[in-house]
mmCIF file of C-alpha atoms and ligand atoms in Angstrom:
data_model
loop_
_atom_site.group_PDB
_atom_site.id
_atom_site.type_symbol
_atom_site.label_atom_id
_atom_site.label_comp_id
_atom_site.label_asym_id
_atom_site.label_seq_id
_atom_site.Cartn_x
_atom_site.Cartn_y
_atom_site.Cartn_z
ATOM 1 C CA UNK G 1 94.387 130.725 -109.277
ATOM 2 C CA UNK G 2 96.589 131.893 -106.308
ATOM 3 C CA UNK G 3 94.192 133.859 -105.247
ATOM 4 C CA UNK G 4 91.489 131.430 -104.846
ATOM 5 C CA UNK G 5 94.252 129.049 -102.579
ATOM 6 C CA UNK G 6 95.735 131.939 -100.649
ATOM 7 C CA UNK G 7 91.405 132.797 -99.605
ATOM 8 C CA UNK G 8 91.075 128.715 -99.555
ATOM 9 C CA UNK G 9 93.756 128.690 -96.675
ATOM 10 C CA UNK G 10 91.848 131.568 -94.926
ATOM 11 C CA UNK G 11 89.328 130.733 -94.840
ATOM 12 C CA UNK G 12 90.672 127.270 -93.435
ATOM 13 C CA UNK G 13 92.136 129.488 -90.251
ATOM 14 C CA UNK G 14 88.787 130.649 -89.897
ATOM 15 C CA UNK G 15 86.526 128.528 -89.264
ATOM 16 C CA UNK G 16 89.914 126.887 -87.283
ATOM 17 C CA UNK G 17 89.036 130.255 -85.292
ATOM 18 C CA UNK G 18 85.952 129.366 -84.568
ATOM 19 C CA UNK G 19 85.880 125.807 -83.550
ATOM 20 C CA UNK G 20 89.117 127.345 -80.969
ATOM 21 C CA UNK G 21 86.716 130.358 -79.845
ATOM 22 C CA UNK G 22 84.550 128.301 -77.893
ATOM 23 C CA UNK G 23 81.196 129.463 -76.498
ATOM 24 C CA UNK G 24 81.853 132.730 -76.763
ATOM 25 C CA UNK G 25 83.734 136.128 -74.383
ATOM 26 C CA UNK G 26 81.019 134.755 -71.363
ATOM 27 C CA UNK G 27 81.245 131.464 -71.463
ATOM 28 C CA UNK G 28 84.871 131.878 -71.559
ATOM 29 C CA UNK G 29 84.964 134.381 -68.113
ATOM 30 C CA UNK G 30 82.447 132.104 -66.366
ATOM 31 C CA UNK G 31 85.253 129.246 -66.756
ATOM 32 C CA UNK G 32 87.935 131.984 -65.690
ATOM 33 C CA UNK G 33 86.172 132.717 -62.771
ATOM 34 C CA UNK G 34 85.535 129.205 -61.451
ATOM 35 C CA UNK G 35 89.520 129.013 -61.886
ATOM 36 C CA UNK G 36 89.044 126.627 -64.596
ATOM 37 C CA UNK G 37 91.380 127.699 -68.019
ATOM 38 C CA UNK G 38 89.443 126.842 -71.196
ATOM 39 C CA UNK G 39 90.088 123.951 -73.198
ATOM 40 C CA UNK G 40 92.179 126.030 -75.509
ATOM 41 C CA UNK G 41 94.856 127.237 -73.216
ATOM 42 C CA UNK G 42 95.004 123.426 -71.490
ATOM 43 C CA UNK G 43 96.396 122.302 -74.679
ATOM 44 C CA UNK G 44 98.615 125.000 -75.075
ATOM 45 C CA UNK G 45 99.990 124.772 -71.511
ATOM 46 C CA UNK G 46 100.357 121.151 -71.854
ATOM 47 C CA UNK G 47 102.052 120.516 -74.766
ATOM 48 C CA UNK G 48 105.708 121.619 -76.323
ATOM 49 C CA UNK G 49 105.652 125.120 -77.260
ATOM 50 C CA UNK G 50 103.747 125.483 -81.327
ATOM 51 C CA UNK G 51 104.076 121.561 -81.249
ATOM 52 C CA UNK G 52 100.233 121.428 -81.332
ATOM 53 C CA UNK G 53 98.192 120.496 -84.848
ATOM 54 C CA UNK G 54 94.288 120.061 -84.447
ATOM 55 C CA UNK G 55 92.931 117.271 -85.990
ATOM 56 C CA UNK G 56 88.785 117.903 -87.808
ATOM 57 C CA UNK G 57 88.769 121.530 -86.289
ATOM 58 C CA UNK G 58 85.646 121.655 -88.568
ATOM 59 C CA UNK G 59 83.615 119.004 -88.086
ATOM 60 C CA UNK G 60 80.424 119.758 -86.935
ATOM 61 C CA UNK G 61 77.384 118.526 -84.253
ATOM 62 C CA UNK G 62 74.445 116.796 -85.152
ATOM 63 C CA UNK G 63 72.503 119.772 -84.832
ATOM 64 C CA UNK G 64 73.995 121.411 -87.199
ATOM 65 C CA UNK G 65 74.074 118.562 -89.541
ATOM 66 C CA UNK G 66 70.635 118.772 -89.413
ATOM 67 C CA UNK G 67 70.620 122.429 -90.196
ATOM 68 C CA UNK G 68 69.793 123.478 -86.628
ATOM 69 C CA UNK G 69 70.384 127.247 -85.985
ATOM 70 C CA UNK G 70 72.634 126.889 -82.903
ATOM 71 C CA UNK G 71 76.703 126.870 -83.837
ATOM 72 C CA UNK G 72 78.574 124.453 -81.446
ATOM 73 C CA UNK G 73 81.925 125.490 -81.542
ATOM 74 C CA UNK G 74 84.081 122.406 -82.787
ATOM 75 C CA UNK G 75 81.025 120.630 -81.354
ATOM 76 C CA UNK G 76 82.608 120.467 -77.710
ATOM 77 C CA UNK G 77 85.906 119.071 -78.448
ATOM 78 C CA UNK G 78 89.303 120.067 -79.829
ATOM 79 C CA UNK G 79 91.189 117.327 -80.799
ATOM 80 C CA UNK G 80 94.791 116.969 -82.145
ATOM 81 C CA UNK G 81 98.568 115.654 -81.297
ATOM 82 C CA UNK G 82 101.907 117.771 -80.267
ATOM 83 C CA UNK G 83 104.702 116.707 -78.222
ATOM 84 C CA UNK G 84 105.492 116.676 -74.423
ATOM 85 C CA UNK G 85 109.295 117.094 -74.319
ATOM 86 C CA UNK G 86 109.949 116.191 -77.845
ATOM 87 C CA UNK G 87 107.393 112.800 -77.888
ATOM 88 C CA UNK G 88 104.650 112.289 -79.586
ATOM 89 C CA UNK G 89 101.159 112.182 -78.023
ATOM 90 C CA UNK G 90 97.872 113.142 -78.945
ATOM 91 C CA UNK G 91 95.481 114.750 -76.941
ATOM 92 C CA UNK G 92 91.623 115.725 -76.682
ATOM 93 C CA UNK G 93 90.620 118.770 -74.612
ATOM 94 C CA UNK G 94 86.928 118.841 -73.788
ATOM 95 C CA UNK G 95 84.959 122.652 -74.216
ATOM 96 C CA UNK G 96 82.606 123.380 -70.967
ATOM 97 C CA UNK G 97 81.853 126.542 -72.571
ATOM 98 C CA UNK G 98 79.928 124.614 -75.717
ATOM 99 C CA UNK G 99 77.238 123.128 -74.409
ATOM 100 C CA UNK G 100 78.959 122.144 -71.388
ATOM 101 C CA UNK G 101 82.133 119.766 -72.875
ATOM 102 C CA UNK G 102 78.484 117.614 -73.012
ATOM 103 C CA UNK G 103 79.276 114.080 -75.755
ATOM 104 C CA UNK G 104 76.965 114.210 -78.875
ATOM 105 C CA UNK G 105 78.135 111.470 -82.171
ATOM 106 C CA UNK G 106 80.111 114.447 -83.783
ATOM 107 C CA UNK G 107 81.744 114.694 -80.186
ATOM 108 C CA UNK G 108 82.691 111.429 -79.480
ATOM 109 C CA UNK G 109 83.539 110.449 -83.785
ATOM 110 C CA UNK G 110 86.444 113.369 -83.098
ATOM 111 C CA UNK G 111 87.521 111.475 -79.606
ATOM 112 C CA UNK G 112 88.018 107.863 -81.322
ATOM 113 C CA UNK G 113 89.721 109.453 -84.256
ATOM 114 C CA UNK G 114 92.585 110.693 -82.285
ATOM 115 C CA UNK G 115 92.109 107.594 -80.339
ATOM 116 C CA UNK G 116 92.655 105.688 -83.431
ATOM 117 C CA UNK G 117 95.421 107.139 -84.973
ATOM 118 C CA UNK G 118 97.249 107.076 -80.679
ATOM 119 C CA UNK G 119 97.255 103.949 -81.518
ATOM 120 C CA UNK G 120 98.065 103.359 -84.818
ATOM 121 C CA UNK G 121 100.914 105.720 -84.245
ATOM 122 C CA UNK G 122 102.198 103.771 -80.349
ATOM 123 C CA UNK G 123 102.298 107.000 -78.898
ATOM 124 C CA UNK G 124 100.009 108.007 -75.515
ATOM 125 C CA UNK G 125 96.999 109.314 -75.525
ATOM 126 C CA UNK G 126 96.197 112.792 -73.527
ATOM 127 C CA UNK G 127 92.146 113.737 -72.294
ATOM 128 C CA UNK G 128 91.273 116.704 -71.030
ATOM 129 C CA UNK G 129 87.646 115.627 -69.304
ATOM 130 C CA UNK G 130 85.626 118.849 -68.478
ATOM 131 C CA UNK G 131 81.973 117.375 -69.338
ATOM 132 C CA UNK G 132 78.352 116.852 -68.293
ATOM 133 C CA UNK G 133 78.638 113.759 -69.671
ATOM 134 C CA UNK G 134 75.848 112.424 -72.589
ATOM 135 C CA UNK G 135 74.291 116.016 -74.882
ATOM 136 C CA UNK G 136 71.007 115.051 -73.436
ATOM 137 C CA UNK G 137 69.847 116.297 -76.975
ATOM 138 C CA UNK G 138 70.983 113.513 -79.138
ATOM 139 C CA UNK G 139 69.479 111.116 -76.440
ATOM 140 C CA UNK G 140 70.637 107.281 -77.134
ATOM 141 C CA UNK G 141 73.027 107.993 -79.782
ATOM 142 C CA UNK G 142 74.900 109.751 -77.450
ATOM 143 C CA UNK G 143 75.104 106.814 -75.265
ATOM 144 C CA UNK G 144 76.489 104.913 -78.375
ATOM 145 C CA UNK G 145 78.686 107.006 -79.134
ATOM 146 C CA UNK G 146 80.176 106.597 -75.269
ATOM 147 C CA UNK G 147 80.502 103.162 -76.038
ATOM 148 C CA UNK G 148 82.449 104.247 -79.185
ATOM 149 C CA UNK G 149 85.471 105.128 -76.459
ATOM 150 C CA UNK G 150 84.670 103.009 -74.331
ATOM 151 C CA UNK G 151 85.437 99.930 -76.658
ATOM 152 C CA UNK G 152 88.529 101.914 -77.774
ATOM 153 C CA UNK G 153 89.981 102.107 -74.248
ATOM 154 C CA UNK G 154 89.932 98.513 -73.791
ATOM 155 C CA UNK G 155 92.112 98.253 -77.349
ATOM 156 C CA UNK G 156 94.445 100.578 -76.287
ATOM 157 C CA UNK G 157 94.360 99.118 -72.700
ATOM 158 C CA UNK G 158 98.289 97.605 -72.331
ATOM 159 C CA UNK G 159 99.259 98.843 -75.407
ATOM 160 C CA UNK G 160 99.452 102.947 -74.994
ATOM 161 C CA UNK G 161 99.585 104.956 -71.950
ATOM 162 C CA UNK G 162 95.734 106.206 -71.094
ATOM 163 C CA UNK G 163 95.708 109.434 -69.272
ATOM 164 C CA UNK G 164 93.153 112.037 -68.547
ATOM 165 C CA UNK G 165 92.820 114.851 -66.459
ATOM 166 C CA UNK G 166 89.794 116.093 -64.512
ATOM 167 C CA UNK G 167 89.403 118.949 -64.678
ATOM 168 C CA UNK G 168 86.102 120.350 -64.491
ATOM 169 C CA UNK G 169 82.686 118.938 -64.002
ATOM 170 C CA UNK G 170 82.797 114.594 -65.379
ATOM 171 C CA UNK G 171 79.065 113.696 -64.617
ATOM 172 C CA UNK G 172 76.996 110.735 -66.189
ATOM 173 C CA UNK G 173 79.225 108.871 -69.376
ATOM 174 C CA UNK G 174 82.012 111.352 -69.345
ATOM 175 C CA UNK G 175 83.192 109.435 -65.177
ATOM 176 C CA UNK G 176 83.229 106.191 -66.968
ATOM 177 C CA UNK G 177 85.947 106.305 -69.883
ATOM 178 C CA UNK G 178 88.685 108.130 -67.620
ATOM 179 C CA UNK G 179 88.510 105.988 -65.424
ATOM 180 C CA UNK G 180 89.162 102.706 -67.318
ATOM 181 C CA UNK G 181 92.571 104.785 -68.330
ATOM 182 C CA UNK G 182 95.471 104.191 -66.347
ATOM 183 C CA UNK G 183 96.353 107.412 -64.735
ATOM 184 C CA UNK G 184 93.875 109.855 -63.348
ATOM 185 C CA UNK G 185 94.972 113.629 -62.865
ATOM 186 C CA UNK G 186 92.362 115.975 -60.711
ATOM 187 C CA UNK G 187 92.336 119.515 -59.307
ATOM 188 C CA UNK G 188 91.450 120.308 -55.928
ATOM 189 C CA UNK G 189 87.516 122.145 -56.012
ATOM 190 C CA UNK G 190 86.815 122.569 -59.793
ATOM 191 C CA UNK G 191 87.151 118.783 -60.798
ATOM 192 C CA UNK G 192 84.031 116.584 -60.153
ATOM 193 C CA UNK G 193 83.941 113.253 -60.887
ATOM 194 C CA UNK G 194 80.123 111.148 -60.115
ATOM 195 C CA UNK G 195 77.749 109.038 -62.545
ATOM 196 C CA UNK G 196 75.067 111.896 -61.113
ATOM 197 C CA UNK G 197 75.108 114.826 -59.437
ATOM 198 C CA UNK G 198 74.224 115.732 -56.173
ATOM 199 C CA UNK G 199 71.028 116.841 -57.379
ATOM 200 C CA UNK G 200 69.576 113.466 -57.985
ATOM 201 C CA UNK G 201 70.996 111.719 -55.548
ATOM 202 C CA UNK G 202 68.707 114.489 -53.105
ATOM 203 C CA UNK G 203 66.000 113.378 -55.000
ATOM 204 C CA UNK G 204 66.216 109.966 -55.444
ATOM 205 C CA UNK G 205 67.525 108.533 -51.881
ATOM 206 C CA UNK G 206 67.046 112.192 -49.802
ATOM 207 C CA UNK G 207 70.970 112.569 -49.345
ATOM 208 C CA UNK G 208 72.070 115.827 -49.248
ATOM 209 C CA UNK G 209 75.688 115.703 -50.614
ATOM 210 C CA UNK G 210 77.920 118.357 -52.114
ATOM 211 C CA UNK G 211 79.757 118.295 -54.992
ATOM 212 C CA UNK G 212 83.320 117.733 -53.316
ATOM 213 C CA UNK G 213 81.992 114.816 -51.190
ATOM 214 C CA UNK G 214 80.679 112.885 -53.880
ATOM 215 C CA UNK G 215 83.010 112.891 -56.118
ATOM 216 C CA UNK G 216 85.571 115.783 -55.490
ATOM 217 C CA UNK G 217 89.434 115.108 -56.030
ATOM 218 C CA UNK G 218 90.411 114.641 -51.874
ATOM 219 C CA UNK G 219 87.258 111.677 -52.077
ATOM 220 C CA UNK G 220 89.327 109.428 -55.672
ATOM 221 C CA UNK G 221 92.645 110.426 -54.415
ATOM 222 C CA UNK G 222 92.020 108.912 -50.763
ATOM 223 C CA UNK G 223 88.552 107.066 -50.527
ATOM 224 C CA UNK G 224 87.951 105.436 -54.738
ATOM 225 C CA UNK G 225 91.587 105.889 -55.661
ATOM 226 C CA UNK G 226 90.736 106.998 -58.863
ATOM 227 C CA UNK G 227 92.711 109.150 -59.298
ATOM 228 C CA UNK G 228 96.545 108.418 -58.777
ATOM 229 C CA UNK G 229 97.401 112.277 -58.614
ATOM 230 C CA UNK G 230 95.860 115.364 -57.774
ATOM 231 C CA UNK G 231 96.863 119.178 -58.161
ATOM 232 C CA UNK G 232 95.980 122.670 -56.687
ATOM 233 C CA UNK G 233 94.910 124.041 -59.899
ATOM 234 C CA UNK G 234 95.138 123.654 -63.805
ATOM 235 C CA UNK G 235 98.399 124.965 -64.452
ATOM 236 C CA UNK G 236 100.606 122.577 -61.857
ATOM 237 C CA UNK G 237 98.212 119.719 -62.822
ATOM 238 C CA UNK G 238 99.658 120.299 -66.214
ATOM 239 C CA UNK G 239 102.670 120.280 -65.299
ATOM 240 C CA UNK G 240 102.120 116.335 -63.708
ATOM 241 C CA UNK G 241 101.439 114.938 -66.622
ATOM 242 C CA UNK G 242 104.105 115.805 -68.574
ATOM 243 C CA UNK G 243 106.243 115.138 -65.901
ATOM 244 C CA UNK G 244 103.987 112.051 -66.062
ATOM 245 C CA UNK G 245 105.135 111.248 -69.764
ATOM 246 C CA UNK G 246 109.383 111.336 -69.051
ATOM 247 C CA UNK G 247 108.661 108.092 -67.414
ATOM 248 C CA UNK G 248 106.735 106.554 -69.602
ATOM 249 C CA UNK G 249 107.121 104.531 -72.717
ATOM 250 C CA UNK G 250 105.067 105.397 -75.475
ATOM 251 C CA UNK G 251 103.674 102.183 -76.692
ATOM 252 C CA UNK G 252 104.281 98.643 -75.059
ATOM 253 C CA UNK G 253 107.021 97.906 -77.635
ATOM 254 C CA UNK G 254 109.442 100.290 -76.217
ATOM 255 C CA UNK G 255 111.422 100.592 -72.975
ATOM 256 C CA UNK G 256 111.252 103.981 -71.133
ATOM 257 C CA UNK G 257 113.191 106.646 -72.394
ATOM 258 C CA UNK G 258 116.316 107.123 -70.642
ATOM 259 C CA UNK G 259 117.943 110.283 -69.080
ATOM 260 C CA UNK G 260 120.812 110.685 -67.338
ATOM 261 C CA UNK G 261 120.592 112.784 -64.507
ATOM 262 C CA UNK G 262 123.966 112.628 -63.413
ATOM 263 C CA UNK G 263 124.642 110.410 -60.870
ATOM 264 C CA UNK G 264 126.155 108.255 -60.389
ATOM 265 C CA UNK G 265 125.798 104.918 -59.731
ATOM 266 C CA UNK G 266 128.509 103.389 -57.171
ATOM 267 C CA UNK G 267 126.754 106.799 -54.911
ATOM 268 C CA UNK G 268 126.981 106.006 -51.597
ATOM 269 C CA UNK G 269 124.907 108.314 -49.136
ATOM 270 C CA UNK G 270 125.792 107.472 -45.182
ATOM 271 C CA UNK G 271 122.737 108.675 -43.960
ATOM 272 C CA UNK G 272 121.085 104.764 -45.266
ATOM 273 C CA UNK G 273 123.961 103.208 -42.221
ATOM 274 C CA UNK G 274 121.640 104.370 -40.042
ATOM 275 C CA UNK G 275 118.340 104.758 -41.426
ATOM 276 C CA UNK G 276 116.862 101.465 -41.064
ATOM 277 C CA UNK G 277 116.429 100.429 -36.730
ATOM 278 C CA UNK G 278 118.178 97.083 -36.050
ATOM 279 C CA UNK G 279 115.269 96.556 -34.127
ATOM 280 C CA UNK G 280 112.518 95.554 -36.769
ATOM 281 C CA UNK G 281 109.257 96.836 -34.507
ATOM 282 C CA UNK G 282 110.407 100.093 -34.952
ATOM 283 C CA UNK G 283 109.303 102.465 -38.143
ATOM 284 C CA UNK G 284 111.792 103.959 -40.346
ATOM 285 C CA UNK G 285 110.715 106.844 -42.867
ATOM 286 C CA UNK G 286 110.705 104.685 -46.408
ATOM 287 C CA UNK G 287 110.580 108.477 -48.032
ATOM 288 C CA UNK G 288 114.047 109.118 -46.889
ATOM 289 C CA UNK G 289 115.514 105.320 -48.255
ATOM 290 C CA UNK G 290 113.412 106.263 -52.012
ATOM 291 C CA UNK G 291 115.320 109.898 -52.655
ATOM 292 C CA UNK G 292 118.277 109.255 -51.215
ATOM 293 C CA UNK G 293 118.796 106.072 -53.478
ATOM 294 C CA UNK G 294 117.061 107.070 -56.845
ATOM 295 C CA UNK G 295 119.077 109.147 -59.213
ATOM 296 C CA UNK G 296 119.004 112.935 -59.120
ATOM 297 C CA UNK G 297 116.481 112.300 -55.660
ATOM 298 C CA UNK G 298 113.814 112.175 -58.367
ATOM 299 C CA UNK G 299 110.576 110.330 -57.057
ATOM 300 C CA UNK G 300 107.615 110.834 -58.898
ATOM 301 C CA UNK G 301 104.408 109.159 -56.567
ATOM 302 C CA UNK G 302 101.502 108.164 -57.373
ATOM 303 C CA UNK G 303 98.289 107.912 -55.046
ATOM 304 C CA UNK G 304 100.234 109.501 -52.476
ATOM 305 C CA UNK G 305 97.199 109.621 -50.420
ATOM 306 C CA UNK G 306 95.342 105.738 -50.461
ATOM 307 C CA UNK G 307 96.607 102.801 -48.935
ATOM 308 C CA UNK G 308 99.414 104.846 -46.869
ATOM 309 C CA UNK G 309 100.843 102.099 -45.979
ATOM 310 C CA UNK G 310 102.733 101.448 -49.340
ATOM 311 C CA UNK G 311 104.888 104.257 -51.007
ATOM 312 C CA UNK G 312 104.560 103.356 -54.930
ATOM 313 C CA UNK G 313 105.873 106.193 -57.443
ATOM 314 C CA UNK G 314 108.901 106.359 -60.754
ATOM 315 C CA UNK G 315 112.242 106.879 -60.525
ATOM 316 C CA UNK G 316 114.981 106.302 -62.075
ATOM 317 C CA UNK G 317 118.931 103.991 -61.173
ATOM 318 C CA UNK G 318 121.772 104.326 -63.835
ATOM 319 C CA UNK G 319 119.443 106.878 -65.759
ATOM 320 C CA UNK G 320 117.040 103.295 -66.085
ATOM 321 C CA UNK G 321 113.507 104.329 -65.668
ATOM 322 C CA UNK G 322 112.084 102.425 -62.066
ATOM 323 C CA UNK G 323 108.553 101.942 -60.801
ATOM 324 C CA UNK G 324 108.853 101.211 -56.967
ATOM 325 C CA UNK G 325 107.705 97.665 -57.403
ATOM 326 C CA UNK G 326 110.381 96.326 -58.634
ATOM 327 C CA UNK G 327 112.987 98.794 -56.955
ATOM 328 C CA UNK G 328 112.020 95.213 -53.575
ATOM 329 C CA UNK G 329 113.682 92.780 -55.740
ATOM 330 C CA UNK G 330 116.321 95.114 -57.574
ATOM 331 C CA UNK G 331 117.155 95.730 -53.940
ATOM 332 C CA UNK G 332 117.200 92.777 -52.938
HETATM 333 C C1 HXC A 401 73.456 118.686 -72.959
HETATM 334 C C2 HXC A 401 74.095 119.761 -70.767
HETATM 335 C C3 HXC A 401 74.796 119.124 -70.773
HETATM 336 C C4 HXC A 401 74.264 117.611 -70.994
HETATM 337 C C5 HXC A 401 75.664 120.919 -69.432
HETATM 338 N N1 HXC A 401 74.946 120.906 -70.335
HETATM 339 N N2 HXC A 401 75.041 118.728 -69.674
HETATM 340 N N3 HXC A 401 73.647 120.353 -72.114
HETATM 341 N N4 HXC A 401 73.877 117.662 -72.196
HETATM 342 N N5 HXC A 401 74.778 116.395 -70.152
HETATM 343 C C6 HXC A 401 74.480 122.677 -70.343
HETATM 344 C C7 HXC A 401 73.976 123.378 -69.411
HETATM 345 O O1 HXC A 401 72.342 122.988 -70.398
HETATM 346 C C8 HXC A 401 73.935 124.495 -70.058
HETATM 347 O O2 HXC A 401 74.387 125.798 -71.476
HETATM 348 C C9 HXC A 401 75.643 124.435 -70.525
HETATM 349 O O3 HXC A 401 76.043 123.327 -70.346
HETATM 350 C C10 HXC A 401 75.946 124.939 -69.287
HETATM 351 O O4 HXC A 401 76.060 123.465 -67.437
HETATM 352 P P1 HXC A 401 75.738 124.151 -66.139
HETATM 353 O O5 HXC A 401 74.425 123.136 -65.794
HETATM 354 O O6 HXC A 401 74.728 125.515 -66.286
HETATM 355 O O7 HXC A 401 77.365 124.743 -65.211
HETATM 356 P P2 HXC A 401 77.338 124.052 -63.725
HETATM 357 O O8 HXC A 401 75.501 124.882 -63.608
HETATM 358 O O9 HXC A 401 78.132 124.614 -64.023
HETATM 359 O O10 HXC A 401 76.786 122.280 -63.662
HETATM 360 C C11 HXC A 401 77.414 121.850 -64.542
HETATM 361 C C12 HXC A 401 76.609 120.696 -64.309
HETATM 362 C C13 HXC A 401 75.127 120.166 -64.671
HETATM 363 C C14 HXC A 401 76.795 119.985 -62.982
HETATM 364 C C15 HXC A 401 77.569 118.716 -65.254
HETATM 365 O O11 HXC A 401 75.053 121.488 -66.485
HETATM 366 C C16 HXC A 401 74.377 119.022 -65.129
HETATM 367 O O12 HXC A 401 74.179 118.343 -63.738
HETATM 368 N N6 HXC A 401 74.425 118.449 -66.387
HETATM 369 C C17 HXC A 401 74.101 116.544 -66.388
HETATM 370 C C18 HXC A 401 74.650 116.130 -65.746
HETATM 371 C C19 HXC A 401 74.146 114.895 -66.344
HETATM 372 O O13 HXC A 401 73.028 114.271 -65.546
HETATM 373 N N7 HXC A 401 74.801 113.527 -67.155
HETATM 374 C C20 HXC A 401 74.307 113.159 -67.123
HETATM 375 C C21 HXC A 401 74.098 111.849 -68.973
HETATM 376 S S1 HXC A 401 72.959 110.574 -68.747
HETATM 377 P P3 HXC A 401 73.320 126.487 -71.490
HETATM 378 O O14 HXC A 401 72.967 126.918 -72.579
HETATM 379 O O15 HXC A 401 71.573 126.872 -70.774
HETATM 380 O O16 HXC A 401 73.741 128.091 -70.614
HETATM 381 C C22 HXC A 401 74.924 109.982 -69.628
HETATM 382 C C23 HXC A 401 74.742 108.376 -69.132
HETATM 383 C C24 HXC A 401 75.349 108.075 -70.090
HETATM 384 O O17 HXC A 401 76.229 110.468 -69.210
HETATM 385 C C25 HXC A 401 75.821 106.777 -70.783
HETATM 386 C C26 HXC A 401 76.808 105.807 -70.888
HETATM 387 C C27 HXC A 401 76.365 104.674 -71.884
#
């Protein structure tokens, strides 16, 4: 009896390992050569050590359910939950080494499951996107599967934080959901968001355009305003997500977490006496003002490359969260 249970557990571990193994060594090597981490490596970096619990690792895709020969471990996405600085978050990480991280029915059901759980528990949902879009082989069902995700994006909006990390190509349906979420992180050079790629643009409107010009991090951070944060590599990007989570409440019913940075409210800073010039036509560096006032000179700027005539971001006063649009009122 004990042996049977034992073998079941071992079998479960084997199945989990299979789901985590992605598209095999060659494709993982290619992923690394492109300067990208794998879906699993990203989750392990994002979450507190040892906190990740996988959900629905045994889910298979349409091809396998219909007796197809090709194996798509985990159907191209790893889903689960874990912690960031001890706070619960739900996550999904698309695996480009498995059918290009494309989204089929099973893949979507896994994402929807963690989105539903995040809403029930009242915790942030973080999606790591690296996907060729709707899985062509599944036809219109793949499009409907996207609809299920969009529907949940709308219901979760304003209730729990929704965060998207674009960490590879995100084409077609793969860009609609992230752009509806609250915060979009991108990685320079390796991440692209576009409804359709440069080849289709060339065919349809005869225009030569590179992937970077069409939907690279720089474009979305400075022109479209879709990306709030850009980072030079996967590691710094995931660290940025952890930083952001520290400022956010887990849901709309909770307050943002307090963090005492040992910066007394009565502290004064003499540079402020001279910072604002008496002549209102003369400019001054508003960053100096912000960093000087905020607790521990800690400030997380959002959209630093977009609409450069305003600085927005998160900081704390007396340990409490302060969003800069409130700062103007508080300081007045
Ligand atoms: C099925 C896909 C796929 C997809 C990639 N793959 N995208 N399989 N459906 N959408 C597979 C490739 O066939 C390949 O498999 C493997 O993933 C890696 O892809 P490559 O092309 O070798 O990688 P790369 O050169 O890096 O190019 C990545 C890419 C490109 C830019 C994402 O694959 C691409 O353009 N894909 C199609 C993008 C697209 O048109 N998506 C829109 C779908 S329609 P093998 O086995 O050959 O290695 C859509 C509408 C949604 O999304 C509407 C929602 C309402």
